[in-house]
Short mmCIF file of C-alpha atoms and ligand atoms in Angstrom, two decimals:
data_model
loop_
_atom_site.label_atom_id
_atom_site.label_comp_id
_atom_site.label_asym_id
_atom_site.label_seq_id
_atom_site.Cartn_x
_atom_site.Cartn_y
_atom_site.Cartn_z
CA MET J 1210 17.79 242.08 250.48
CA ILE J 1211 18.46 245.73 251.66
CA ARG J 1212 15.95 248.80 250.95
CA MET J 1213 17.00 252.07 252.47
CA SER J 1214 14.55 255.15 252.01
CA ASN J 1215 15.54 258.29 253.05
CA ALA J 1216 17.05 256.63 255.87
CA THR J 1217 18.47 258.87 258.67
CA MET J 1218 20.39 258.47 261.70
CA VAL J 1219 20.89 261.23 264.33
CA TYR J 1220 22.92 260.25 267.50
CA ASP J 1221 22.00 261.52 270.72
CA ASN J 1222 24.59 264.20 270.53
CA GLY J 1223 23.03 265.75 267.24
CA THR J 1224 25.50 264.16 264.90
CA ARG J 1225 23.69 263.17 261.61
CA ALA J 1226 25.70 260.11 260.71
CA VAL J 1227 23.50 258.73 257.86
CA ASN J 1228 21.59 261.46 256.11
CA LYS J 1229 18.21 260.49 253.89
CA VAL J 1230 20.15 257.62 252.50
CA SER J 1231 18.08 255.68 249.56
CA LEU J 1232 19.68 252.56 248.62
CA ARG J 1233 18.36 249.22 247.31
CA ILE J 1234 20.70 245.94 247.30
CA ASP J 1235 18.88 243.06 245.63
CA GLU J 1236 19.48 239.19 246.50
CA GLY J 1237 22.95 237.87 244.96
CA GLU J 1238 24.28 241.20 244.46
CA PHE J 1239 28.23 241.99 245.18
CA VAL J 1240 28.45 245.61 247.01
CA PHE J 1241 31.60 247.81 248.19
CA LEU J 1242 30.66 250.34 250.35
CA VAL J 1243 33.45 252.76 250.44
CA GLY J 1244 34.12 256.26 252.33
CA ALA J 1245 36.49 258.06 254.33
CA SER J 1246 36.64 257.97 258.20
CA GLY J 1247 33.61 259.45 259.56
CA SER J 1248 31.79 259.22 256.24
CA GLY J 1249 28.93 256.89 257.85
CA LYS J 1250 29.81 253.46 257.03
CA THR J 1251 29.80 252.05 260.38
CA THR J 1252 26.59 253.65 261.34
CA MET J 1253 25.35 252.49 257.68
CA ILE J 1254 26.40 248.66 259.05
CA LYS J 1255 24.92 249.52 262.65
CA LEU J 1256 21.45 250.28 260.85
CA LEU J 1257 21.34 247.14 259.23
CA THR J 1258 22.02 245.05 261.94
CA ALA J 1259 19.53 246.81 263.92
CA GLU J 1260 22.07 247.90 266.44
CA VAL J 1261 20.74 251.43 266.30
CA ARG J 1262 17.41 252.20 264.74
CA PRO J 1263 16.74 255.05 262.26
CA SER J 1264 15.58 258.37 263.48
CA GLY J 1265 13.93 258.68 260.13
CA GLY J 1266 13.12 257.20 256.99
CA LYS J 1267 12.70 253.52 256.63
CA VAL J 1268 15.52 250.22 256.59
CA LEU J 1269 14.21 247.11 255.20
CA VAL J 1270 16.51 244.26 255.64
CA ASN J 1271 15.58 240.92 254.61
CA ASN J 1272 11.67 242.02 255.01
CA TYR J 1273 12.33 243.16 258.56
CA ASN J 1274 11.76 246.76 259.14
CA VAL J 1275 14.42 247.98 261.24
CA GLY J 1276 12.66 250.89 262.63
CA GLU J 1277 9.80 249.30 263.71
CA MET J 1278 10.50 245.61 264.74
CA LYS J 1279 10.30 244.96 268.16
CA LYS J 1280 13.39 244.28 270.11
CA ARG J 1281 12.54 240.53 270.42
CA GLN J 1282 12.30 239.97 266.65
CA ILE J 1283 15.83 241.34 266.51
CA PRO J 1284 17.60 237.97 266.81
CA TYR J 1285 15.61 236.54 263.96
CA LEU J 1286 16.58 239.21 261.52
CA ARG J 1287 20.24 238.94 262.72
CA ARG J 1288 20.14 235.04 261.96
CA THR J 1289 19.47 236.37 258.16
CA LEU J 1290 22.83 237.67 258.51
CA GLY J 1291 26.66 237.21 259.06
CA VAL J 1292 28.40 239.59 260.15
CA VAL J 1293 32.15 239.69 259.72
CA PHE J 1294 33.98 241.90 261.98
CA GLN J 1295 37.47 243.80 261.53
CA ASP J 1296 38.75 242.39 264.92
CA PHE J 1297 37.61 238.86 263.97
CA ARG J 1298 36.09 238.45 267.53
CA LEU J 1299 37.09 234.73 267.93
CA ILE J 1300 37.45 232.77 270.95
CA LYS J 1301 41.20 232.26 270.97
CA SER J 1302 41.37 229.23 273.26
CA LYS J 1303 39.00 227.40 271.25
CA THR J 1304 39.81 225.39 268.04
CA VAL J 1305 38.95 226.62 264.21
CA TYR J 1306 36.36 224.02 264.58
CA GLU J 1307 34.83 224.88 268.01
CA ASN J 1308 34.57 228.48 267.08
CA VAL J 1309 32.58 227.57 264.06
CA ALA J 1310 30.38 224.91 265.69
CA PHE J 1311 29.62 227.62 268.40
CA ALA J 1312 27.57 230.06 266.17
CA MET J 1313 25.50 226.98 265.28
CA ARG J 1314 24.77 225.66 268.74
CA THR J 1315 23.82 229.44 269.57
CA ILE J 1316 20.99 229.15 267.26
CA GLY J 1317 20.13 225.52 268.22
CA ALA J 1318 21.15 223.38 265.56
CA ARG J 1319 21.78 219.74 266.44
CA GLY J 1320 24.78 217.72 266.64
CA LYS J 1321 24.37 215.86 263.06
CA ALA J 1322 23.92 219.07 260.90
CA ILE J 1323 26.86 220.37 263.00
CA LYS J 1324 29.03 217.55 262.12
CA GLU J 1325 28.17 217.92 258.58
CA ARG J 1326 27.96 221.78 257.95
CA VAL J 1327 31.33 223.04 259.73
CA PRO J 1328 33.41 220.79 257.76
CA TYR J 1329 31.89 222.02 254.78
CA VAL J 1330 32.32 225.44 255.30
CA LEU J 1331 35.89 225.10 256.66
CA ASP J 1332 36.58 223.41 253.37
CA LEU J 1333 35.21 226.62 251.48
CA VAL J 1334 37.68 228.85 253.03
CA GLY J 1335 40.55 226.77 253.05
CA LEU J 1336 40.91 225.84 256.67
CA THR J 1337 39.86 222.09 256.48
CA GLY J 1338 43.80 221.08 257.71
CA LYS J 1339 43.36 223.81 260.48
CA ALA J 1340 40.23 222.27 262.07
CA ASN J 1341 41.95 221.36 265.48
CA GLU J 1342 44.32 224.20 265.80
CA LYS J 1343 43.39 226.73 268.41
CA THR J 1344 42.95 230.07 266.77
CA LEU J 1345 45.53 231.65 268.67
CA ASN J 1346 47.84 230.09 266.74
CA LEU J 1347 46.64 231.11 263.44
CA SER J 1348 47.78 234.10 261.10
CA GLY J 1349 45.73 237.18 260.77
CA GLY J 1350 44.43 235.78 257.46
CA GLU J 1351 43.68 232.32 258.73
CA GLN J 1352 41.88 234.24 261.36
CA GLN J 1353 39.78 236.37 259.29
CA ARG J 1354 38.81 233.09 257.42
CA VAL J 1355 37.71 231.59 260.48
CA ALA J 1356 35.51 234.44 260.98
CA ILE J 1357 34.01 234.50 257.29
CA ALA J 1358 33.24 230.56 258.14
CA ARG J 1359 31.24 231.55 261.30
CA ALA J 1360 29.67 234.15 259.48
CA LEU J 1361 28.59 231.93 256.86
CA VAL J 1362 28.00 228.49 258.60
CA ASN J 1363 24.12 229.57 259.49
CA ASN J 1364 23.58 230.13 255.85
CA PRO J 1365 22.81 233.62 256.09
CA ARG J 1366 21.28 235.50 252.88
CA LEU J 1367 23.37 238.51 253.69
CA ILE J 1368 27.12 238.81 254.49
CA ILE J 1369 28.27 242.12 255.93
CA ALA J 1370 31.93 242.49 256.48
CA ASP J 1371 33.55 245.33 258.15
CA GLU J 1372 37.33 246.27 256.59
CA PRO J 1373 37.73 242.75 256.32
CA THR J 1374 41.26 243.32 255.16
CA GLY J 1375 42.11 245.79 257.40
CA ASN J 1376 44.96 243.63 259.28
CA LEU J 1377 45.80 241.69 256.25
CA ASP J 1378 48.79 242.32 253.54
CA PRO J 1379 48.23 242.67 249.51
CA ALA J 1380 48.18 239.26 248.66
CA ARG J 1381 45.88 237.92 251.62
CA SER J 1382 43.51 240.80 250.95
CA LEU J 1383 43.09 239.59 247.38
CA GLU J 1384 42.78 236.09 248.55
CA LEU J 1385 39.95 237.27 250.81
CA MET J 1386 38.11 239.27 248.11
CA THR J 1387 38.35 236.30 245.84
CA LEU J 1388 36.83 234.04 248.81
CA PHE J 1389 34.09 236.79 249.33
CA GLN J 1390 33.32 236.37 245.46
CA LYS J 1391 33.30 232.72 245.46
CA ILE J 1392 30.47 232.79 248.67
CA ASN J 1393 28.58 235.66 246.46
CA GLU J 1394 28.62 233.02 243.52
CA LEU J 1395 27.34 230.34 245.98
CA GLY J 1396 24.01 232.82 246.11
CA THR J 1397 25.08 234.95 249.17
CA THR J 1398 24.40 238.50 248.83
CA VAL J 1399 27.96 240.43 250.02
CA LEU J 1400 28.24 243.97 251.37
CA ILE J 1401 32.04 244.75 252.25
CA VAL J 1402 33.25 247.95 253.72
CA THR J 1403 36.50 248.80 252.73
CA HIS J 1404 38.95 251.56 252.06
CA GLU J 1405 41.17 249.93 250.05
CA LYS J 1406 40.63 251.25 246.34
CA GLY J 1407 43.21 248.80 244.80
CA LEU J 1408 40.92 245.76 245.86
CA VAL J 1409 37.84 247.86 244.89
CA ASP J 1410 39.03 248.38 241.57
CA ALA J 1411 40.35 244.90 240.83
CA PHE J 1412 37.18 243.71 241.45
CA GLU J 1413 34.97 245.61 239.13
CA LYS J 1414 31.81 245.30 241.38
CA ARG J 1415 29.22 247.91 242.06
CA VAL J 1416 30.71 250.62 244.70
CA VAL J 1417 28.61 252.94 246.87
CA VAL J 1418 30.42 255.78 248.05
CA ILE J 1419 29.17 257.45 251.08
CA ASP J 1420 30.28 261.07 252.25
CA GLN J 1421 29.03 263.06 255.12
CA GLY J 1422 26.17 260.40 255.78
CA GLU J 1423 25.03 260.85 252.02
CA VAL J 1424 25.36 258.36 248.98
CA VAL J 1425 27.28 260.50 246.46
CA SER J 1426 28.22 257.82 243.89
CA ASP J 1427 26.68 254.35 243.15
CA GLN J 1428 28.09 252.46 240.00
CA THR J 1429 29.38 249.30 238.74
CA GLY J 1430 32.77 249.04 237.39
CA GLY J 1431 35.08 249.08 240.21
CA TYR J 1432 36.78 252.45 239.91
CA TYR J 1433 35.76 255.16 242.43
CA GLN J 1434 36.43 258.70 243.51
CA ILE J 1435 36.31 260.48 246.72
P1 ADP Y 1614 32.59 255.66 259.69
O1 ADP Y 1614 32.46 254.03 259.89
O2 ADP Y 1614 32.78 255.84 258.11
O3 ADP Y 1614 34.11 256.07 260.13
P2 ADP Y 1614 30.84 256.44 261.58
O4 ADP Y 1614 29.34 256.08 261.06
O5 ADP Y 1614 31.56 255.47 262.53
O6 ADP Y 1614 32.00 256.59 260.08
O7 ADP Y 1614 30.42 257.86 262.12
C1 ADP Y 1614 29.81 258.93 261.25
C2 ADP Y 1614 29.63 259.99 262.01
O8 ADP Y 1614 29.00 259.51 263.36
C3 ADP Y 1614 31.10 260.75 262.70
O9 ADP Y 1614 31.07 262.15 262.56
C4 ADP Y 1614 31.11 260.20 264.13
O10 ADP Y 1614 31.84 260.74 264.91
C5 ADP Y 1614 29.69 259.81 264.53
N1 ADP Y 1614 29.39 258.97 265.43
C6 ADP Y 1614 29.58 257.67 265.16
N2 ADP Y 1614 29.10 256.97 266.26
C7 ADP Y 1614 28.69 257.76 267.18
C8 ADP Y 1614 27.90 257.52 268.61
N3 ADP Y 1614 27.84 256.51 269.15
N4 ADP Y 1614 27.52 258.99 269.02
C9 ADP Y 1614 27.81 260.25 268.28
N5 ADP Y 1614 28.59 260.28 267.20
C10 ADP Y 1614 28.71 258.96 266.66
#
């Protein structure tokens, strides 16, 4: 659940990266966030993950108030989120299984829970056969799916993916978006930042367009113009 009202982010150098954005994303939605380079997409994500705090307005994420929460509460907010980074951020020397299990250990999950949950999410992303492979031996698409499995393993309410198809060819990109759609159908809210117009059009989902820090279009149906 995301509620932004008049959310504004001005960096120390005076750049107004997000300007009075009001945006509501409900549980269970699938939303694409699109916009040109420099339009404020990354800053929007940073506001949602509390990597930066709003300079003005209000940002609520899964009932946490990003502008007012104490620093020590931030890890609790982040436990409700699964973030997929463009550069994967995997531990290359560890296996697929270990990368995903590690995310559960960091929040104190027990061995039994890990043994049950990790195979389930690896199956979901189609990586059961690669569980014992080191991630450095995987293709870009497979590594991306490990990153998604890791983001999903702690059962977040909201998945945020920043340019998840940035390093993939068109066929793999389509597969990956189909995987996000499946994850969404299983109940997780999905927010995807992307440049890829063709993909966005193919899925006919809600598309929020941001330009110079402002939401300039918010409609369902896929097609968008900047
Ligand atoms: P996008 O992800 O759409 O490329 P960003 O949110 O990264 O956009 O950037 C939006 C604007 O904020 C740009 O003008 C960018 O130069 C500026 N910006 C981003 N991060 C910082 C920062 N740490 N300090 C100052 N300006 C920044």
